[in-house]
Amino acid sequence: TIKREPMLYMRTVSGKFGSEPTRYKAATEARYNLLTEKWKQVEIALTPLHLSLYSFSTFLWPKQKLEHRVTLTGLYTPEKLSLFLLSPLDYTFCLRYLSHSGRVPMMHTLTFKARSYLQCQQWYMSLYSLLPNHAKHPVPNWCEVYVPILDLAVHLPLYYHNSEQPRYDVTLEDVKDAVIEILDEDPCLEFEEKMGDGELGLCWTFHERAEWVYWKNDVHDPQMRIDMTICPQSIEQTHRLELRPIEHTPHDILLSENLLLQ
């Protein structure tokens, strides 16, 4: 087993050509045998071949009951299997596939929500590494880093030269160092003068929200890096990677009435 831990999940069954998980009226559900289950906690086990979902039984034995099992690779992989990010805010992700178990083929969507954003991202990448290419978004050719103070973007390759193999080992720390080195080499940009003495950092931006890249290693496994460049944000192209002066939370806040909050 590669990973095994509890998680919230919800199953949605829709028409054969359904797209996003949708809630249906009771009359429609009864007519077309469509349903949307409520969120429930299950234990998810990931192996190189399957993703298995176990619910906790109320009986003494067995203690766990197999709810669903999705074959990820091989001859028994379901049709139209796909992995995608449902929410770019909390990184809820989905597995969708076409099921022929009933009288009519139906699209089944399994939506997953882990205990933290980081765990959602790690589960997404664990599934991503096992799924065939047709069941997932491709890795982009370039890592684009936007520098707002210069209003320019730097593109770094994410594939080895003359190869179709993505560079999964590149960290965001590597990207930051490479971008700063490129900008420093061009005196016309006056990069150091414009940046000043402030400390620089990378952040993923989504509309008005910025997620600063601060932690490099997993708390529970210090040997594992968690600041990888190839991640859900870059694969799904939902966020923009930016190099900015780090903005710290202020210690003192001055109100309009000249009142100081400390």
mmCIF file of C-alpha atoms in Angstrom:
data_model
loop_
_atom_site.group_PDB
_atom_site.id
_atom_site.type_symbol
_atom_site.label_atom_id
_atom_site.label_comp_id
_atom_site.label_asym_id
_atom_site.label_seq_id
_atom_site.Cartn_x
_atom_site.Cartn_y
_atom_site.Cartn_z
ATOM 1 C CA THR A 1 0.000 0.000 0.000
ATOM 2 C CA ILE A 2 1.339 3.413 -1.025
ATOM 3 C CA LYS A 3 -0.940 5.575 1.116
ATOM 4 C CA ARG A 4 -3.747 4.870 3.572
ATOM 5 C CA GLU A 5 -5.624 7.409 5.677
ATOM 6 C CA PRO A 6 -9.159 8.653 6.493
ATOM 7 C CA MET A 7 -10.758 11.212 4.218
ATOM 8 C CA LEU A 8 -14.126 12.737 3.395
ATOM 9 C CA TYR A 9 -15.693 11.626 0.148
ATOM 10 C CA MET A 10 -18.925 12.073 -1.793
ATOM 11 C CA ARG A 11 -20.178 10.052 -4.753
ATOM 12 C CA THR A 12 -22.214 11.612 -7.539
ATOM 13 C CA VAL A 13 -23.903 9.651 -10.312
ATOM 14 C CA SER A 14 -24.917 11.569 -13.400
ATOM 15 C CA GLY A 15 -25.829 10.951 -17.019
ATOM 16 C CA LYS A 16 -23.376 9.420 -19.447
ATOM 17 C CA PHE A 17 -22.255 12.810 -20.706
ATOM 18 C CA GLY A 18 -22.444 14.630 -17.385
ATOM 19 C CA SER A 19 -19.679 17.083 -16.604
ATOM 20 C CA GLU A 20 -19.284 18.596 -13.152
ATOM 21 C CA PRO A 21 -20.851 16.927 -10.090
ATOM 22 C CA THR A 22 -24.445 18.136 -9.987
ATOM 23 C CA ARG A 23 -27.250 17.866 -7.449
ATOM 24 C CA TYR A 24 -30.561 16.731 -8.894
ATOM 25 C CA LYS A 25 -34.199 17.111 -7.916
ATOM 26 C CA ALA A 26 -35.757 14.085 -6.260
ATOM 27 C CA ALA A 27 -38.204 13.523 -9.134
ATOM 28 C CA THR A 28 -35.362 13.517 -11.656
ATOM 29 C CA GLU A 29 -33.305 11.191 -9.500
ATOM 30 C CA ALA A 30 -36.194 8.748 -9.191
ATOM 31 C CA ARG A 31 -36.839 8.839 -12.917
ATOM 32 C CA TYR A 32 -33.271 8.465 -14.137
ATOM 33 C CA ASN A 33 -31.757 6.691 -11.126
ATOM 34 C CA LEU A 34 -29.407 9.618 -10.466
ATOM 35 C CA LEU A 35 -28.093 10.453 -7.024
ATOM 36 C CA THR A 36 -25.743 12.592 -4.992
ATOM 37 C CA GLU A 37 -24.639 11.138 -1.688
ATOM 38 C CA LYS A 38 -23.752 13.191 1.363
ATOM 39 C CA TRP A 39 -20.217 13.624 2.580
ATOM 40 C CA LYS A 40 -19.013 10.635 4.593
ATOM 41 C CA GLN A 41 -15.733 9.649 6.190
ATOM 42 C CA VAL A 42 -14.006 6.610 4.750
ATOM 43 C CA GLU A 43 -10.555 5.123 4.853
ATOM 44 C CA ILE A 44 -8.808 5.305 1.496
ATOM 45 C CA ALA A 45 -6.104 2.854 0.500
ATOM 46 C CA LEU A 46 -3.949 3.468 -2.559
ATOM 47 C CA THR A 47 -1.967 0.679 -4.224
ATOM 48 C CA PRO A 48 -0.202 0.664 -7.610
ATOM 49 C CA LEU A 49 -3.336 -0.923 -9.149
ATOM 50 C CA HIS A 50 -6.361 0.270 -7.168
ATOM 51 C CA LEU A 51 -7.905 3.048 -5.137
ATOM 52 C CA SER A 52 -10.086 1.388 -2.477
ATOM 53 C CA LEU A 53 -12.607 3.082 -0.189
ATOM 54 C CA TYR A 54 -13.562 1.412 3.100
ATOM 55 C CA SER A 55 -16.390 2.444 5.404
ATOM 56 C CA PHE A 56 -16.464 1.529 9.067
ATOM 57 C CA SER A 57 -18.939 -1.261 9.800
ATOM 58 C CA THR A 58 -21.312 -1.241 12.770
ATOM 59 C CA PHE A 59 -20.831 -4.995 13.172
ATOM 60 C CA LEU A 60 -18.073 -6.653 15.177
ATOM 61 C CA TRP A 61 -16.817 -8.330 12.016
ATOM 62 C CA PRO A 62 -15.797 -7.243 9.513
ATOM 63 C CA LYS A 63 -14.686 -3.927 10.980
ATOM 64 C CA GLN A 64 -14.458 -2.350 7.529
ATOM 65 C CA LYS A 65 -16.625 -2.697 4.445
ATOM 66 C CA LEU A 66 -15.398 -2.074 0.905
ATOM 67 C CA GLU A 67 -17.454 0.795 -0.518
ATOM 68 C CA HIS A 68 -15.774 1.313 -3.895
ATOM 69 C CA ARG A 69 -12.698 0.209 -5.753
ATOM 70 C CA VAL A 70 -11.366 1.967 -8.849
ATOM 71 C CA THR A 71 -8.786 0.258 -11.031
ATOM 72 C CA LEU A 72 -6.140 2.818 -11.973
ATOM 73 C CA THR A 73 -4.030 0.942 -14.529
ATOM 74 C CA GLY A 74 -4.255 -2.151 -16.690
ATOM 75 C CA LEU A 75 -6.968 -3.833 -18.748
ATOM 76 C CA TYR A 76 -9.723 -3.242 -16.209
ATOM 77 C CA THR A 77 -9.305 0.539 -16.027
ATOM 78 C CA PRO A 78 -12.811 2.055 -16.393
ATOM 79 C CA GLU A 79 -13.729 4.093 -19.446
ATOM 80 C CA LYS A 80 -13.336 7.871 -19.411
ATOM 81 C CA LEU A 81 -11.300 7.742 -16.191
ATOM 82 C CA SER A 82 -10.064 11.220 -15.293
ATOM 83 C CA LEU A 83 -8.495 13.062 -12.368
ATOM 84 C CA PHE A 84 -9.197 16.748 -11.905
ATOM 85 C CA LEU A 85 -9.106 19.501 -9.303
ATOM 86 C CA LEU A 86 -12.598 20.578 -8.286
ATOM 87 C CA SER A 87 -11.681 23.569 -6.112
ATOM 88 C CA PRO A 88 -8.563 25.740 -6.509
ATOM 89 C CA LEU A 89 -9.241 27.121 -3.020
ATOM 90 C CA ASP A 90 -9.243 24.031 -0.778
ATOM 91 C CA TYR A 91 -7.847 21.575 -3.398
ATOM 92 C CA THR A 92 -10.807 19.223 -3.273
ATOM 93 C CA PHE A 93 -10.231 16.785 -6.143
ATOM 94 C CA CYS A 94 -12.273 14.255 -8.106
ATOM 95 C CA LEU A 95 -11.977 10.931 -9.892
ATOM 96 C CA ARG A 96 -14.540 10.431 -12.645
ATOM 97 C CA TYR A 97 -15.226 7.308 -14.680
ATOM 98 C CA LEU A 98 -17.935 5.667 -16.772
ATOM 99 C CA SER A 99 -19.608 2.722 -15.037
ATOM 100 C CA HIS A 100 -21.447 -0.078 -16.838
ATOM 101 C CA SER A 101 -22.675 -1.751 -13.634
ATOM 102 C CA GLY A 102 -26.292 -0.674 -14.122
ATOM 103 C CA ARG A 103 -28.775 -0.980 -16.931
ATOM 104 C CA VAL A 104 -27.563 2.305 -18.455
ATOM 105 C CA PRO A 105 -23.929 3.532 -18.485
ATOM 106 C CA MET A 106 -23.510 6.269 -15.890
ATOM 107 C CA MET A 107 -20.749 8.712 -14.996
ATOM 108 C CA HIS A 108 -19.550 8.239 -11.421
ATOM 109 C CA THR A 109 -17.711 11.122 -9.778
ATOM 110 C CA LEU A 110 -15.871 10.516 -6.496
ATOM 111 C CA THR A 111 -15.054 13.784 -4.739
ATOM 112 C CA PHE A 112 -12.379 13.776 -2.028
ATOM 113 C CA LYS A 113 -11.490 16.238 0.716
ATOM 114 C CA ALA A 114 -8.539 15.568 3.031
ATOM 115 C CA ARG A 115 -7.859 17.086 6.435
ATOM 116 C CA SER A 116 -5.614 19.832 5.023
ATOM 117 C CA TYR A 117 -4.768 21.552 1.752
ATOM 118 C CA LEU A 118 -1.356 19.904 1.734
ATOM 119 C CA GLN A 119 -2.806 16.407 2.144
ATOM 120 C CA CYS A 120 -5.210 17.046 -0.743
ATOM 121 C CA GLN A 121 -2.273 18.078 -2.914
ATOM 122 C CA GLN A 122 -0.234 15.034 -1.882
ATOM 123 C CA TRP A 123 -3.112 12.657 -2.652
ATOM 124 C CA TYR A 124 -3.664 14.329 -6.007
ATOM 125 C CA MET A 125 0.001 13.863 -6.931
ATOM 126 C CA SER A 126 0.050 10.249 -5.693
ATOM 127 C CA LEU A 127 -2.881 9.448 -7.981
ATOM 128 C CA TYR A 128 -1.361 11.487 -10.783
ATOM 129 C CA SER A 129 1.831 9.424 -10.726
ATOM 130 C CA LEU A 130 -0.137 6.166 -11.178
ATOM 131 C CA LEU A 131 -2.758 7.118 -13.747
ATOM 132 C CA PRO A 132 -2.221 6.647 -17.499
ATOM 133 C CA ASN A 133 -1.669 9.805 -19.546
ATOM 134 C CA HIS A 134 -5.169 9.851 -21.011
ATOM 135 C CA ALA A 135 -6.680 10.062 -17.512
ATOM 136 C CA LYS A 136 -4.915 13.230 -16.347
ATOM 137 C CA HIS A 137 -3.840 16.697 -17.417
ATOM 138 C CA PRO A 138 -0.393 16.811 -19.041
ATOM 139 C CA VAL A 139 2.547 18.454 -17.307
ATOM 140 C CA PRO A 140 3.077 21.920 -18.872
ATOM 141 C CA ASN A 141 6.212 22.431 -20.947
ATOM 142 C CA TRP A 142 7.293 25.458 -18.961
ATOM 143 C CA CYS A 143 7.200 26.834 -15.455
ATOM 144 C CA GLU A 144 6.144 30.447 -15.824
ATOM 145 C CA VAL A 145 7.165 32.837 -13.038
ATOM 146 C CA TYR A 146 5.646 36.296 -13.148
ATOM 147 C CA VAL A 147 7.568 39.175 -11.552
ATOM 148 C CA PRO A 148 5.016 41.959 -10.853
ATOM 149 C CA ILE A 149 7.539 44.685 -10.033
ATOM 150 C CA LEU A 150 9.143 44.246 -13.482
ATOM 151 C CA ASP A 151 5.935 43.235 -15.262
ATOM 152 C CA LEU A 152 7.618 40.322 -16.999
ATOM 153 C CA ALA A 153 7.487 36.535 -16.958
ATOM 154 C CA VAL A 154 10.379 34.066 -16.899
ATOM 155 C CA HIS A 155 9.891 30.640 -18.479
ATOM 156 C CA LEU A 156 11.888 27.667 -17.219
ATOM 157 C CA PRO A 157 11.682 24.252 -18.961
ATOM 158 C CA LEU A 158 9.993 21.429 -17.069
ATOM 159 C CA TYR A 159 11.230 18.660 -19.373
ATOM 160 C CA TYR A 160 14.691 17.234 -19.888
ATOM 161 C CA HIS A 161 16.382 18.318 -23.132
ATOM 162 C CA ASN A 162 15.108 16.315 -26.124
ATOM 163 C CA SER A 163 13.008 14.149 -23.818
ATOM 164 C CA GLU A 164 9.345 13.620 -23.017
ATOM 165 C CA GLN A 165 10.148 12.916 -19.365
ATOM 166 C CA PRO A 166 9.022 15.722 -16.988
ATOM 167 C CA ARG A 167 11.445 16.942 -14.351
ATOM 168 C CA TYR A 168 9.554 15.940 -11.219
ATOM 169 C CA ASP A 169 12.641 16.618 -9.083
ATOM 170 C CA VAL A 170 12.655 20.404 -9.582
ATOM 171 C CA THR A 171 11.693 22.268 -6.404
ATOM 172 C CA LEU A 172 10.337 25.784 -6.110
ATOM 173 C CA GLU A 173 13.546 26.702 -4.305
ATOM 174 C CA ASP A 174 15.410 25.723 -7.506
ATOM 175 C CA VAL A 175 13.006 27.858 -9.530
ATOM 176 C CA LYS A 176 13.445 30.873 -7.262
ATOM 177 C CA ASP A 177 17.251 30.686 -7.429
ATOM 178 C CA ALA A 178 17.195 30.276 -11.219
ATOM 179 C CA VAL A 179 14.850 33.233 -11.775
ATOM 180 C CA ILE A 180 16.866 35.552 -9.526
ATOM 181 C CA GLU A 181 20.073 34.539 -11.311
ATOM 182 C CA ILE A 182 18.521 35.242 -14.732
ATOM 183 C CA LEU A 183 17.224 38.651 -13.664
ATOM 184 C CA ASP A 184 20.512 39.632 -12.038
ATOM 185 C CA GLU A 185 22.408 38.899 -15.269
ATOM 186 C CA ASP A 186 20.505 41.574 -17.211
ATOM 187 C CA PRO A 187 21.642 45.041 -16.042
ATOM 188 C CA CYS A 188 18.917 46.736 -18.118
ATOM 189 C CA LEU A 189 16.256 45.369 -15.785
ATOM 190 C CA GLU A 190 17.756 47.062 -12.705
ATOM 191 C CA PHE A 191 16.355 44.186 -10.707
ATOM 192 C CA GLU A 192 18.329 44.714 -7.493
ATOM 193 C CA GLU A 193 17.573 48.444 -7.416
ATOM 194 C CA LYS A 194 13.841 47.927 -7.842
ATOM 195 C CA MET A 195 13.623 45.098 -5.327
ATOM 196 C CA GLY A 196 15.579 46.925 -2.643
ATOM 197 C CA ASP A 197 16.635 45.126 0.528
ATOM 198 C CA GLY A 198 13.426 43.143 0.958
ATOM 199 C CA GLU A 199 13.451 39.341 1.072
ATOM 200 C CA LEU A 200 12.035 37.660 -2.012
ATOM 201 C CA GLY A 201 9.627 34.752 -2.044
ATOM 202 C CA LEU A 202 7.438 32.739 -4.377
ATOM 203 C CA CYS A 203 3.679 32.559 -4.047
ATOM 204 C CA TRP A 204 0.827 30.915 -5.923
ATOM 205 C CA THR A 205 -1.852 33.468 -6.754
ATOM 206 C CA PHE A 206 -5.500 32.805 -7.557
ATOM 207 C CA HIS A 207 -7.415 36.022 -8.264
ATOM 208 C CA GLU A 208 -6.819 38.122 -5.119
ATOM 209 C CA ARG A 209 -5.522 35.254 -3.009
ATOM 210 C CA ALA A 210 -1.801 34.554 -2.528
ATOM 211 C CA GLU A 211 -0.400 31.314 -1.070
ATOM 212 C CA TRP A 212 3.193 31.881 -0.010
ATOM 213 C CA VAL A 213 5.644 29.030 -0.515
ATOM 214 C CA TYR A 214 7.264 28.829 2.898
ATOM 215 C CA TRP A 215 7.605 25.204 4.022
ATOM 216 C CA LYS A 216 10.084 23.017 2.150
ATOM 217 C CA ASN A 217 9.796 19.696 3.978
ATOM 218 C CA ASP A 218 6.937 17.589 5.276
ATOM 219 C CA VAL A 219 6.386 17.886 9.028
ATOM 220 C CA HIS A 220 5.875 14.129 9.445
ATOM 221 C CA ASP A 221 8.602 13.126 6.971
ATOM 222 C CA PRO A 222 11.464 15.681 7.007
ATOM 223 C CA GLN A 223 13.162 13.865 4.104
ATOM 224 C CA MET A 224 10.240 14.553 1.757
ATOM 225 C CA ARG A 225 10.073 17.861 -0.100
ATOM 226 C CA ILE A 226 6.660 19.483 -0.403
ATOM 227 C CA ASP A 227 7.685 22.500 -2.511
ATOM 228 C CA MET A 228 7.732 20.701 -5.846
ATOM 229 C CA THR A 229 7.272 22.706 -9.037
ATOM 230 C CA ILE A 230 5.107 20.048 -10.697
ATOM 231 C CA CYS A 231 2.049 20.156 -8.456
ATOM 232 C CA PRO A 232 -1.743 20.521 -8.789
ATOM 233 C CA GLN A 233 -1.465 24.298 -9.224
ATOM 234 C CA SER A 234 0.902 24.021 -12.199
ATOM 235 C CA ILE A 235 -0.670 20.907 -13.749
ATOM 236 C CA GLU A 236 -4.216 22.269 -13.694
ATOM 237 C CA GLN A 237 -3.081 25.825 -14.569
ATOM 238 C CA THR A 238 -5.388 27.272 -11.918
ATOM 239 C CA HIS A 239 -2.776 29.461 -10.209
ATOM 240 C CA ARG A 240 -0.012 31.812 -11.290
ATOM 241 C CA LEU A 241 3.447 31.535 -9.751
ATOM 242 C CA GLU A 242 4.867 34.935 -8.790
ATOM 243 C CA LEU A 243 8.149 36.228 -7.369
ATOM 244 C CA ARG A 244 7.491 39.057 -4.928
ATOM 245 C CA PRO A 245 8.980 40.763 -1.896
ATOM 246 C CA ILE A 246 7.699 38.784 1.094
ATOM 247 C CA GLU A 247 4.792 40.490 2.836
ATOM 248 C CA HIS A 248 4.729 39.820 6.558
ATOM 249 C CA THR A 249 1.683 40.187 8.784
ATOM 250 C CA PRO A 250 1.941 43.605 10.501
ATOM 251 C CA HIS A 251 2.533 43.656 14.247
ATOM 252 C CA ASP A 252 0.976 47.104 14.727
ATOM 253 C CA ILE A 253 -2.145 48.429 12.971
ATOM 254 C CA LEU A 254 -2.880 52.161 12.897
ATOM 255 C CA LEU A 255 -6.590 52.980 12.617
ATOM 256 C CA SER A 256 -8.043 56.127 11.090
ATOM 257 C CA GLU A 257 -8.756 57.544 14.560
ATOM 258 C CA ASN A 258 -4.994 57.351 15.322
ATOM 259 C CA LEU A 259 -5.638 54.315 17.519
ATOM 260 C CA LEU A 260 -2.847 51.762 17.552
ATOM 261 C CA LEU A 261 -3.623 48.063 17.718
ATOM 262 C CA GLN A 262 -0.724 45.868 18.883
#
